[in-house]
Short mmCIF file of N, CA and C in Angstrom, two decimals:
data_model
loop_
_atom_site.label_atom_id
_atom_site.label_comp_id
_atom_site.label_asym_id
_atom_site.label_seq_id
_atom_site.Cartn_x
_atom_site.Cartn_y
_atom_site.Cartn_z
N PHE A 1 24.96 34.65 95.96
CA PHE A 1 26.23 35.24 95.60
C PHE A 1 27.16 34.17 95.06
N PRO A 2 27.95 34.51 94.06
CA PRO A 2 28.89 33.52 93.54
C PRO A 2 29.89 33.14 94.62
N SER A 3 30.21 31.90 94.66
CA SER A 3 31.15 31.44 95.68
C SER A 3 32.54 31.34 95.08
N HIS A 4 33.35 32.34 95.30
CA HIS A 4 34.75 32.27 94.92
C HIS A 4 35.56 32.55 96.16
N ASP A 5 36.86 32.42 96.06
CA ASP A 5 37.72 32.45 97.25
C ASP A 5 37.49 33.66 98.15
N SER A 6 37.28 34.85 97.57
CA SER A 6 37.19 36.04 98.40
C SER A 6 35.85 36.13 99.15
N THR A 7 34.83 35.37 98.73
CA THR A 7 33.56 35.42 99.43
C THR A 7 33.14 34.05 99.98
N LYS A 8 34.07 33.09 100.02
CA LYS A 8 33.75 31.78 100.57
C LYS A 8 33.54 31.94 102.08
N LEU A 9 32.42 31.44 102.56
CA LEU A 9 32.05 31.64 103.96
C LEU A 9 32.25 30.38 104.79
N LYS A 10 32.78 30.57 105.99
CA LYS A 10 32.88 29.47 106.95
C LYS A 10 31.50 29.16 107.51
N GLU A 11 31.41 28.03 108.19
CA GLU A 11 30.15 27.64 108.83
C GLU A 11 29.78 28.65 109.91
N CYS A 12 28.52 28.64 110.28
CA CYS A 12 28.04 29.52 111.34
C CYS A 12 28.68 29.11 112.66
N PRO A 13 29.27 30.05 113.39
CA PRO A 13 29.90 29.70 114.66
C PRO A 13 28.89 29.37 115.76
N PHE A 14 27.63 29.63 115.53
CA PHE A 14 26.61 29.38 116.54
C PHE A 14 25.91 28.04 116.34
N CYS A 15 25.46 27.77 115.10
CA CYS A 15 24.72 26.52 114.88
C CYS A 15 25.50 25.49 114.06
N GLY A 16 26.63 25.90 113.48
CA GLY A 16 27.46 24.97 112.72
C GLY A 16 27.01 24.73 111.29
N ASN A 17 25.91 25.33 110.88
CA ASN A 17 25.41 25.14 109.53
C ASN A 17 26.30 25.85 108.53
N ASP A 18 26.59 25.20 107.42
CA ASP A 18 27.41 25.87 106.41
C ASP A 18 26.69 26.05 105.08
N GLU A 19 25.49 25.53 104.97
CA GLU A 19 24.75 25.65 103.71
C GLU A 19 23.77 26.81 103.71
N SER A 20 23.47 27.37 104.87
CA SER A 20 22.46 28.44 104.93
C SER A 20 23.08 29.81 105.24
N VAL A 21 24.40 29.92 105.16
CA VAL A 21 25.08 31.18 105.41
C VAL A 21 25.20 31.94 104.09
N THR A 22 24.66 33.15 104.06
CA THR A 22 24.65 33.93 102.83
C THR A 22 25.11 35.36 103.06
N ILE A 23 25.49 36.00 101.97
CA ILE A 23 25.85 37.42 101.99
C ILE A 23 24.67 38.19 101.43
N GLU A 24 24.25 39.21 102.16
CA GLU A 24 23.16 40.06 101.71
C GLU A 24 23.68 41.46 101.42
N GLU A 25 23.16 42.07 100.37
CA GLU A 25 23.49 43.45 100.03
C GLU A 25 22.30 44.33 100.42
N TYR A 26 22.58 45.49 100.97
CA TYR A 26 21.50 46.42 101.30
C TYR A 26 21.96 47.86 101.07
N ASP A 27 21.00 48.74 100.87
CA ASP A 27 21.30 50.14 100.58
C ASP A 27 21.35 50.97 101.85
N THR A 28 22.25 51.94 101.88
CA THR A 28 22.31 52.94 102.94
C THR A 28 22.50 54.30 102.27
N PRO A 29 22.31 55.39 103.00
CA PRO A 29 22.57 56.70 102.41
C PRO A 29 24.03 56.86 101.95
N ALA A 30 24.94 56.10 102.55
CA ALA A 30 26.36 56.17 102.18
C ALA A 30 26.71 55.22 101.04
N GLY A 31 25.76 54.42 100.57
CA GLY A 31 26.03 53.48 99.48
C GLY A 31 25.68 52.05 99.87
N ASP A 32 25.93 51.14 98.97
CA ASP A 32 25.64 49.73 99.22
C ASP A 32 26.53 49.17 100.33
N ARG A 33 25.95 48.32 101.16
CA ARG A 33 26.69 47.65 102.23
C ARG A 33 26.35 46.17 102.19
N TYR A 34 27.17 45.36 102.85
CA TYR A 34 27.01 43.91 102.85
C TYR A 34 27.04 43.38 104.27
N ARG A 35 26.27 42.33 104.50
CA ARG A 35 26.26 41.65 105.80
C ARG A 35 26.15 40.15 105.52
N VAL A 36 26.52 39.36 106.51
CA VAL A 36 26.42 37.90 106.41
C VAL A 36 25.35 37.43 107.37
N VAL A 37 24.48 36.55 106.89
CA VAL A 37 23.36 36.06 107.69
C VAL A 37 23.31 34.54 107.61
N CYS A 38 23.13 33.89 108.76
CA CYS A 38 22.85 32.45 108.78
C CYS A 38 21.32 32.30 108.77
N GLN A 39 20.80 31.78 107.68
CA GLN A 39 19.35 31.63 107.55
C GLN A 39 18.81 30.53 108.47
N ASN A 40 19.70 29.70 109.01
CA ASN A 40 19.28 28.62 109.90
C ASN A 40 18.96 29.14 111.30
N CYS A 41 19.90 29.90 111.90
CA CYS A 41 19.69 30.37 113.28
C CYS A 41 19.56 31.90 113.36
N MET A 42 19.64 32.57 112.20
CA MET A 42 19.49 34.02 112.08
C MET A 42 20.62 34.82 112.73
N ALA A 43 21.78 34.21 112.90
CA ALA A 43 22.95 34.97 113.35
C ALA A 43 23.33 35.94 112.23
N VAL A 44 23.74 37.14 112.62
CA VAL A 44 24.08 38.17 111.64
C VAL A 44 25.42 38.81 112.01
N MET A 45 26.24 39.05 111.00
CA MET A 45 27.45 39.85 111.17
C MET A 45 27.27 41.04 110.25
N ASP A 46 27.04 42.21 110.85
CA ASP A 46 26.83 43.43 110.07
C ASP A 46 27.59 44.56 110.75
N LYS A 47 28.77 44.87 110.24
CA LYS A 47 29.55 45.96 110.81
C LYS A 47 28.97 47.32 110.45
N GLY A 48 28.14 47.35 109.41
CA GLY A 48 27.53 48.60 108.99
C GLY A 48 28.36 49.37 107.98
N TYR A 49 29.60 48.92 107.75
CA TYR A 49 30.45 49.64 106.80
C TYR A 49 31.18 48.73 105.82
N CYS A 50 30.76 47.48 105.70
CA CYS A 50 31.38 46.57 104.73
C CYS A 50 30.88 46.94 103.34
N SER A 51 31.75 47.54 102.54
CA SER A 51 31.34 48.04 101.23
C SER A 51 31.55 47.04 100.11
N THR A 52 32.08 45.86 100.44
CA THR A 52 32.21 44.78 99.45
C THR A 52 31.81 43.46 100.10
N ALA A 53 31.38 42.53 99.26
CA ALA A 53 31.03 41.20 99.76
C ALA A 53 32.26 40.52 100.34
N ALA A 54 33.41 40.73 99.74
CA ALA A 54 34.65 40.12 100.22
C ALA A 54 35.00 40.61 101.63
N TYR A 55 34.78 41.90 101.89
CA TYR A 55 35.06 42.46 103.21
C TYR A 55 34.12 41.86 104.26
N ALA A 56 32.85 41.70 103.91
CA ALA A 56 31.89 41.09 104.83
C ALA A 56 32.26 39.63 105.09
N ALA A 57 32.67 38.92 104.05
CA ALA A 57 33.08 37.52 104.21
C ALA A 57 34.29 37.41 105.12
N LYS A 58 35.26 38.30 104.94
CA LYS A 58 36.46 38.28 105.77
C LYS A 58 36.10 38.50 107.24
N ALA A 59 35.19 39.43 107.50
CA ALA A 59 34.76 39.70 108.88
C ALA A 59 34.04 38.48 109.47
N TRP A 60 33.16 37.85 108.68
CA TRP A 60 32.44 36.66 109.16
C TRP A 60 33.39 35.50 109.44
N ASN A 61 34.37 35.33 108.57
CA ASN A 61 35.28 34.19 108.67
C ASN A 61 36.30 34.33 109.78
N ARG A 62 36.44 35.49 110.37
CA ARG A 62 37.40 35.70 111.46
C ARG A 62 36.91 34.97 112.70
N ARG A 63 37.78 34.19 113.29
CA ARG A 63 37.46 33.45 114.52
C ARG A 63 38.46 33.83 115.60
N ALA A 64 37.99 33.93 116.82
CA ALA A 64 38.82 34.38 117.94
C ALA A 64 39.99 33.43 118.21
N ASP A 65 39.81 32.15 117.95
CA ASP A 65 40.85 31.18 118.27
C ASP A 65 41.84 30.94 117.13
N GLU A 66 41.75 31.73 116.09
CA GLU A 66 42.67 31.55 114.95
C GLU A 66 43.69 32.66 114.88
#
């Protein structure tokens, strides 16, 4: 995925890797959805209803201490 401000991803909160975190698109009966996956430790953030890459990135980038 192109890396621009709306889809820039923070490092994985579990393993700290920032180079293997990607946005994946997948099909559902309701339309295309997006999830974020750390290819290093296989952590996944998939709300099931993120209809844009930017929305998935925003959900992944949210941290409890911020």
